[in-house]
Coordinates of N, CA and C in Angstrom, one line a residue:
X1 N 126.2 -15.3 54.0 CA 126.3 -15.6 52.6 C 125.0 -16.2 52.1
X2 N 124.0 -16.9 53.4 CA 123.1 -17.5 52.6 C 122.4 -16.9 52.7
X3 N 122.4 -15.3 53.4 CA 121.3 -14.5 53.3 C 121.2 -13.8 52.8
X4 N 122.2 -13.1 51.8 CA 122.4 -12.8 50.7 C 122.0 -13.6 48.9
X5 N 121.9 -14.9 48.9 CA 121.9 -15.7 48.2 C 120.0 -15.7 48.1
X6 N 119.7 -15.7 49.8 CA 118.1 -16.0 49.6 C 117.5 -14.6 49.1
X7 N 118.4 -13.6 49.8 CA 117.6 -11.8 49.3 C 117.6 -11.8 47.8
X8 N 118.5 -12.5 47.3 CA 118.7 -12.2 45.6 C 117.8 -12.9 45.0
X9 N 117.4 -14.3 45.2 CA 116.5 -15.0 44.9 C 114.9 -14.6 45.1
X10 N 114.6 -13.9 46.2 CA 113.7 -13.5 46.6 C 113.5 -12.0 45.8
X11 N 114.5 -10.9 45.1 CA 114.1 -9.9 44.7 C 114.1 -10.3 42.9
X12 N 114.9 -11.2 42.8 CA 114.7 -12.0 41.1 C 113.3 -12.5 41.4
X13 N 112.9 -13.0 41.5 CA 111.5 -13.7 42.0 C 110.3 -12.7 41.6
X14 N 110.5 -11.7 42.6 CA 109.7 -10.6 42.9 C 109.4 -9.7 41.4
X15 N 110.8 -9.4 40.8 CA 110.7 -8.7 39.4 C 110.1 -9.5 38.4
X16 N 110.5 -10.7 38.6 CA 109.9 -11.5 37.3 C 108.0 -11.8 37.6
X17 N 107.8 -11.6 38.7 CA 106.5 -11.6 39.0 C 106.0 -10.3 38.6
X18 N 106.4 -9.3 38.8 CA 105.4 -8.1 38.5 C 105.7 -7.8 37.2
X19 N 107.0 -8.3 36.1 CA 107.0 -8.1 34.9 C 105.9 -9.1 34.4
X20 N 105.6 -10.3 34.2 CA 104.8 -10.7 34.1 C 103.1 -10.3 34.3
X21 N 102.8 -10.0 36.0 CA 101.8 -9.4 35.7 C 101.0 -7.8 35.6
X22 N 102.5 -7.0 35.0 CA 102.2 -5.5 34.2 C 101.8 -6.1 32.7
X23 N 102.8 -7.3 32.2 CA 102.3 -7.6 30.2 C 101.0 -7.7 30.7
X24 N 100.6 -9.2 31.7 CA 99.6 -9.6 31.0 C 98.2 -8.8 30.9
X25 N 98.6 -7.7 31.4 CA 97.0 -6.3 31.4 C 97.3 -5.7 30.5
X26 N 98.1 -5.5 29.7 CA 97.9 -4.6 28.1 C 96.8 -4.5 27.6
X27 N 96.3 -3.4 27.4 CA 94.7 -2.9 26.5 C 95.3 -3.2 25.3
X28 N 94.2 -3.9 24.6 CA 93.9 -4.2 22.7 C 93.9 -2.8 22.4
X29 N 94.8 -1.6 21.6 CA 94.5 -0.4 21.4 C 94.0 -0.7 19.6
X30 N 92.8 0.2 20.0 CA 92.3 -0.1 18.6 C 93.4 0.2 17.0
X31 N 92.9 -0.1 16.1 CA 94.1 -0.2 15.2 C 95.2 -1.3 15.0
X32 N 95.6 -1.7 16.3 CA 96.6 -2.5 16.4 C 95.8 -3.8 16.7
X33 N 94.8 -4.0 16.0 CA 94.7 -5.8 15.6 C 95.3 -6.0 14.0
X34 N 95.7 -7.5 14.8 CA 96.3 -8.0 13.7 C 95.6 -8.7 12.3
X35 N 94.5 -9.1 13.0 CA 93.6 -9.3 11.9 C 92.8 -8.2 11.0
X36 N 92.5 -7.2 11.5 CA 92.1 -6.1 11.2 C 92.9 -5.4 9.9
X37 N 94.6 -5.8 10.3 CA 95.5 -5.0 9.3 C 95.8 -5.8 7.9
X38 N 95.2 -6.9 8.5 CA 95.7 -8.4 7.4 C 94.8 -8.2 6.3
X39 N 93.2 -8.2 7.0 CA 92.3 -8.8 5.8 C 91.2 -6.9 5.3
X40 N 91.8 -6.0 6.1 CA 91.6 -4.7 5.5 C 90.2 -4.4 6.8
X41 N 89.7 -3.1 6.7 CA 88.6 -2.8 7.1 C 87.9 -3.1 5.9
X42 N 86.2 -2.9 5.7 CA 85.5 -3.0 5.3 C 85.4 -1.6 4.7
X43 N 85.6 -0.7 5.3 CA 85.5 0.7 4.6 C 86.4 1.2 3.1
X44 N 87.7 0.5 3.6 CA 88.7 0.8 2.4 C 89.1 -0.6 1.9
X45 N 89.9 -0.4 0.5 CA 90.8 -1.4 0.4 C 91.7 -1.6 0.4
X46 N 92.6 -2.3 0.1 CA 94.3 -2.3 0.3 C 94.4 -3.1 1.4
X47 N 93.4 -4.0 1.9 CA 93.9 -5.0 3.0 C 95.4 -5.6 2.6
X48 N 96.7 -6.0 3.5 CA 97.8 -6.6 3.8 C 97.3 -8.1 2.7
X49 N 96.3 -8.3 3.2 CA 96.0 -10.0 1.9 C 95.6 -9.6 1.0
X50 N 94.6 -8.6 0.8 CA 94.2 -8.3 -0.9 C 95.3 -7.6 -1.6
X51 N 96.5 -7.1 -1.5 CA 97.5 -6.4 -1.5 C 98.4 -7.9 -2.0
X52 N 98.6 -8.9 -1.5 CA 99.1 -10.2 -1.9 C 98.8 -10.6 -2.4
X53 N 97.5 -11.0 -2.1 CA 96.8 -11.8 -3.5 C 96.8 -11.4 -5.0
X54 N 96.8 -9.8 -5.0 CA 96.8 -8.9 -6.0 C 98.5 -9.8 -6.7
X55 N 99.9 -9.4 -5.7 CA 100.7 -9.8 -6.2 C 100.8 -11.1 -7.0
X56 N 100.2 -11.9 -6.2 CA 100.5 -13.4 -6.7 C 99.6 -13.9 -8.3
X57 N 98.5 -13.1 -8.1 CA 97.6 -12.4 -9.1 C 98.7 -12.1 -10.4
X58 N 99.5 -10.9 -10.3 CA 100.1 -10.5 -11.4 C 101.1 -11.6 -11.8
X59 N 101.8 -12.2 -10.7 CA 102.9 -13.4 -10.9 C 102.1 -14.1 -12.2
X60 N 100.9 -14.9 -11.7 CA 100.5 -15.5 -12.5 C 100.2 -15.1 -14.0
X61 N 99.9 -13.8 -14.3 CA 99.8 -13.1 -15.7 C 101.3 -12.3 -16.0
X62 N 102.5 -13.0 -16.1 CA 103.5 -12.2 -15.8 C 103.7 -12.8 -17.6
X63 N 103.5 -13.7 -18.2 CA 103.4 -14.2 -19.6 C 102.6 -13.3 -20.3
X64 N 101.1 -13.1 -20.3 CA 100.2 -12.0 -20.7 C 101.0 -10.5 -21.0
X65 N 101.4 -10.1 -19.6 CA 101.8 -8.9 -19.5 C 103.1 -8.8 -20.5
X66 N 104.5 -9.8 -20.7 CA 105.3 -9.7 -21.4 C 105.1 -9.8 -23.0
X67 N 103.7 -10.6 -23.2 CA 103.7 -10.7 -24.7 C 102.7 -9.5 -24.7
X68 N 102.1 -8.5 -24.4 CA 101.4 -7.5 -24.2 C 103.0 -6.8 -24.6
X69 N 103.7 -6.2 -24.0 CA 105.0 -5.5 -24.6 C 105.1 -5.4 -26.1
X70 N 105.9 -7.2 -25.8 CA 106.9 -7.6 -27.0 C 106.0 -7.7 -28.4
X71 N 105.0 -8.1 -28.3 CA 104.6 -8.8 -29.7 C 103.4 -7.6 -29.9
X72 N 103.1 -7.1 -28.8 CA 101.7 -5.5 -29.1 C 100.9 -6.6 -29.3
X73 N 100.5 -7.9 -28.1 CA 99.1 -8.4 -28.3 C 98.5 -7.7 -27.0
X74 N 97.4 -7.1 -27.9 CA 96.6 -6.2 -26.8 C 95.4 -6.6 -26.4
X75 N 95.6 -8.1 -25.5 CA 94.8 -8.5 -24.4 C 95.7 -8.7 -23.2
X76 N 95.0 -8.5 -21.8 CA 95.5 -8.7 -20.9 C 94.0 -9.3 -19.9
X77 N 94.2 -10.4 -19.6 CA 92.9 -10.9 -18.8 C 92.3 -9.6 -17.5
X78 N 90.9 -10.3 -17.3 CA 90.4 -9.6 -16.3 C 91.2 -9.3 -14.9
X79 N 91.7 -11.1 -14.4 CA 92.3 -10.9 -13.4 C 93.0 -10.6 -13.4
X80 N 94.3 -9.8 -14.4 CA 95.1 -9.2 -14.8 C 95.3 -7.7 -14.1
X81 N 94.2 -7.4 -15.2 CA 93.5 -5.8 -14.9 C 93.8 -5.9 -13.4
X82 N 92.9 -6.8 -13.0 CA 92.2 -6.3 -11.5 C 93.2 -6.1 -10.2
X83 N 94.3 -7.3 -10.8 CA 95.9 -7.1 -9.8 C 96.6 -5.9 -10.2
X84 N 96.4 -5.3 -11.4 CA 97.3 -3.8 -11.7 C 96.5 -2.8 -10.9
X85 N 95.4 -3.0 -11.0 CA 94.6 -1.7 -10.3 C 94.9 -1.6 -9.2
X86 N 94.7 -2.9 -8.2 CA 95.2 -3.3 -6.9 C 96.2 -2.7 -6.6
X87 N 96.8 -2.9 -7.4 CA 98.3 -2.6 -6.8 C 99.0 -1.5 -7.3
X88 N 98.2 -1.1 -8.1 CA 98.3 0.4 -8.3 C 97.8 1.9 -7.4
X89 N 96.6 1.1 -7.0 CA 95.8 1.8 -6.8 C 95.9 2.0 -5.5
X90 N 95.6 0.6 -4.9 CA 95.6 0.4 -3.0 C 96.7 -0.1 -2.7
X91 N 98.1 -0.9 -2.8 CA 99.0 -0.7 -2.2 C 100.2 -0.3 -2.3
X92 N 101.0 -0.6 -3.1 CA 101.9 0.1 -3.3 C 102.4 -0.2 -4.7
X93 N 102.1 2.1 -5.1 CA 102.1 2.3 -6.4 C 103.4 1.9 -7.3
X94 N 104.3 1.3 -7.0 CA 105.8 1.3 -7.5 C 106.5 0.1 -7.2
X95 N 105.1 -0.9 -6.8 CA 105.3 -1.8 -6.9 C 106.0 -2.6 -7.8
X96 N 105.2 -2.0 -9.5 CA 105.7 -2.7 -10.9 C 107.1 -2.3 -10.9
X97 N 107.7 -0.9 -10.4 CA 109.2 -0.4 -11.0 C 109.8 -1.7 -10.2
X98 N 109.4 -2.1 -8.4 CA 110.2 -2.9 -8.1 C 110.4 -4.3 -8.5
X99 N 109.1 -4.8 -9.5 CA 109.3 -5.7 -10.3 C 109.7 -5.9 -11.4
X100 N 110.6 -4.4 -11.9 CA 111.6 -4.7 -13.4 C 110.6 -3.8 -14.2
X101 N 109.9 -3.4 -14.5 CA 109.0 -2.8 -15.3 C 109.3 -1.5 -14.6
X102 N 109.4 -0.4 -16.0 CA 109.7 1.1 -15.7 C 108.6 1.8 -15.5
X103 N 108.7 2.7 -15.4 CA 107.5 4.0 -14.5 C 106.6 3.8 -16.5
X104 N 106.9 4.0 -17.2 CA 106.4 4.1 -17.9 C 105.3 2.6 -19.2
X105 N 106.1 1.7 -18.1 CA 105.2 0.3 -18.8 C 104.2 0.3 -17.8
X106 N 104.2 0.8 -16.2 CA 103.2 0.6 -15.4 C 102.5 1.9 -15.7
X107 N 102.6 3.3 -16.3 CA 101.4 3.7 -16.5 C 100.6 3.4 -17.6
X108 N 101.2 2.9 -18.6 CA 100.4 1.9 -19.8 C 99.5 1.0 -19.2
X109 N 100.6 0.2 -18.6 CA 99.2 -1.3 -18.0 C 98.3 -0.4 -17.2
X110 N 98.8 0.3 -16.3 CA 97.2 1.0 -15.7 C 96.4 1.8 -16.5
X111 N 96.9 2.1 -17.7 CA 96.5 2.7 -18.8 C 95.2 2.0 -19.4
X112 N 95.7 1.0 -20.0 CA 94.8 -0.2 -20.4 C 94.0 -0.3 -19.8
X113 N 94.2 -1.0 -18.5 CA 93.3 -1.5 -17.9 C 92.1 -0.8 -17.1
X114 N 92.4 0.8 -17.0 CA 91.6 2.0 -16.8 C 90.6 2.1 -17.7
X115 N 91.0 1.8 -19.0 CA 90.3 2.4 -20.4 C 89.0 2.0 -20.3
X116 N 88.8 0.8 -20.5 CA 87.4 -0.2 -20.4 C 86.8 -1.7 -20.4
X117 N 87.2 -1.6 -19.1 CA 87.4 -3.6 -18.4 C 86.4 -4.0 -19.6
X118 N 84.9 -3.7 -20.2 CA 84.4 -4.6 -20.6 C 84.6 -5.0 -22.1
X119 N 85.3 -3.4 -22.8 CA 85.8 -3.8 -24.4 C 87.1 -5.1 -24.5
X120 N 87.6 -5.4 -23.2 CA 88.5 -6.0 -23.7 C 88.2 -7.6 -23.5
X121 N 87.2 -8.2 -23.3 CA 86.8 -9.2 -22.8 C 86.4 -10.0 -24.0
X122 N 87.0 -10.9 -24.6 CA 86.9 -11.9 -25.6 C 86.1 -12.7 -25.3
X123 N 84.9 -13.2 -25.8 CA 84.1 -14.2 -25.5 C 84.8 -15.5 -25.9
X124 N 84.9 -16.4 -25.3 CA 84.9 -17.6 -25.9 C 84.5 -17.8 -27.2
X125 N 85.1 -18.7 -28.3 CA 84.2 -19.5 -29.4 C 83.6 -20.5 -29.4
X126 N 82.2 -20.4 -29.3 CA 81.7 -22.0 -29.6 C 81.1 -22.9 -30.6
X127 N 81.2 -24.1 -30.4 CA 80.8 -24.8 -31.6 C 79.4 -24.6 -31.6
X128 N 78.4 -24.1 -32.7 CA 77.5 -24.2 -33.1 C 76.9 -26.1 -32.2
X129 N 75.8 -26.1 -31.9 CA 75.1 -27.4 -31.0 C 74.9 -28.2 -32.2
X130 N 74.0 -27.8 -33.2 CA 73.9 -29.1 -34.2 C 74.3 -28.8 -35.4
X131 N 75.9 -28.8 -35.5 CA 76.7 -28.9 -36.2 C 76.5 -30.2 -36.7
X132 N 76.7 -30.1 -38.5 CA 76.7 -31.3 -39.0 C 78.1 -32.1 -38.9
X133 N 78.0 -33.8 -38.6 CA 79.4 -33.5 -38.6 C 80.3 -33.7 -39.8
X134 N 81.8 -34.0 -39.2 CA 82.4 -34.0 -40.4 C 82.4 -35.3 -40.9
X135 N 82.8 -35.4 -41.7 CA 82.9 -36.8 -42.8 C 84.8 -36.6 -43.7
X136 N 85.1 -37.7 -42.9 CA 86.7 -37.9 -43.3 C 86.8 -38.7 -44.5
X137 N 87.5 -38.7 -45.6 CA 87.2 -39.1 -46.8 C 88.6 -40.1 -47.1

């Protein structure tokens, strides 16, 4: 019985030893880095984080975009633009349907924002430097 007890011990032993040292020699197969898939190659875009960023991007202009609809104010910021194209372009196109907007508001906003990033860019207004001032009466 206890030689039985020690053979089991000794062949549990044994397996857990060579499963261990078959993982720990796995080849890095190219492709399959994790950082590689996250932050994109260099050659394309649509990296896993510019693909996020892009979303969190649109989160933040999700006011812009709705009074862009409702009221036909036809500005939508730069960083705006730049998360529709993102995410139009490099990750996934149908993104906007799964955020409530139909096939046809997302080819408008890519619409827009295709047309010409620089016509739509409002300058600031500024006060004139030596403005006279005012006088309260």
């Amino acid at each position: 019985m206890a030689l039985r007890k020690c053979i089991l011990l000794l062949t549990i032993s044994f397996l857990i030893a060579t499963n261990l040292a078959s993982t720990a020699s796995l080849p890095n197969k190219p492709g399959h880095n994790l950082m590689a898939r996250l932050s994109g190659d260099s050659t394309s875009s649509g990296g896993l984080g510019e693909c996020w960023s892009a979303l969190l991007e649109l989160k933040s202009c999700t006011n812009e975009i709705v009074l862009f609809f409702l009221n036909g104010e036809s500005y939508l910021g730069i960083d705006c633009c730049r998360a529709i194209r993102i995410i139009t372009r490099d990750c996934w196109p149908t993104m906007l349907t799964s955020l409530g907007f139909t096939s046809q508001e997302g080819d408008i906003l890519r619409g827009y924002c295709d047309a010409s990033p620089s016509s739509h860019v409002q300058p600031p207004v500024q006060a004139p430097d030596n403005a006279p001032p005012i006088v309260m009466m």
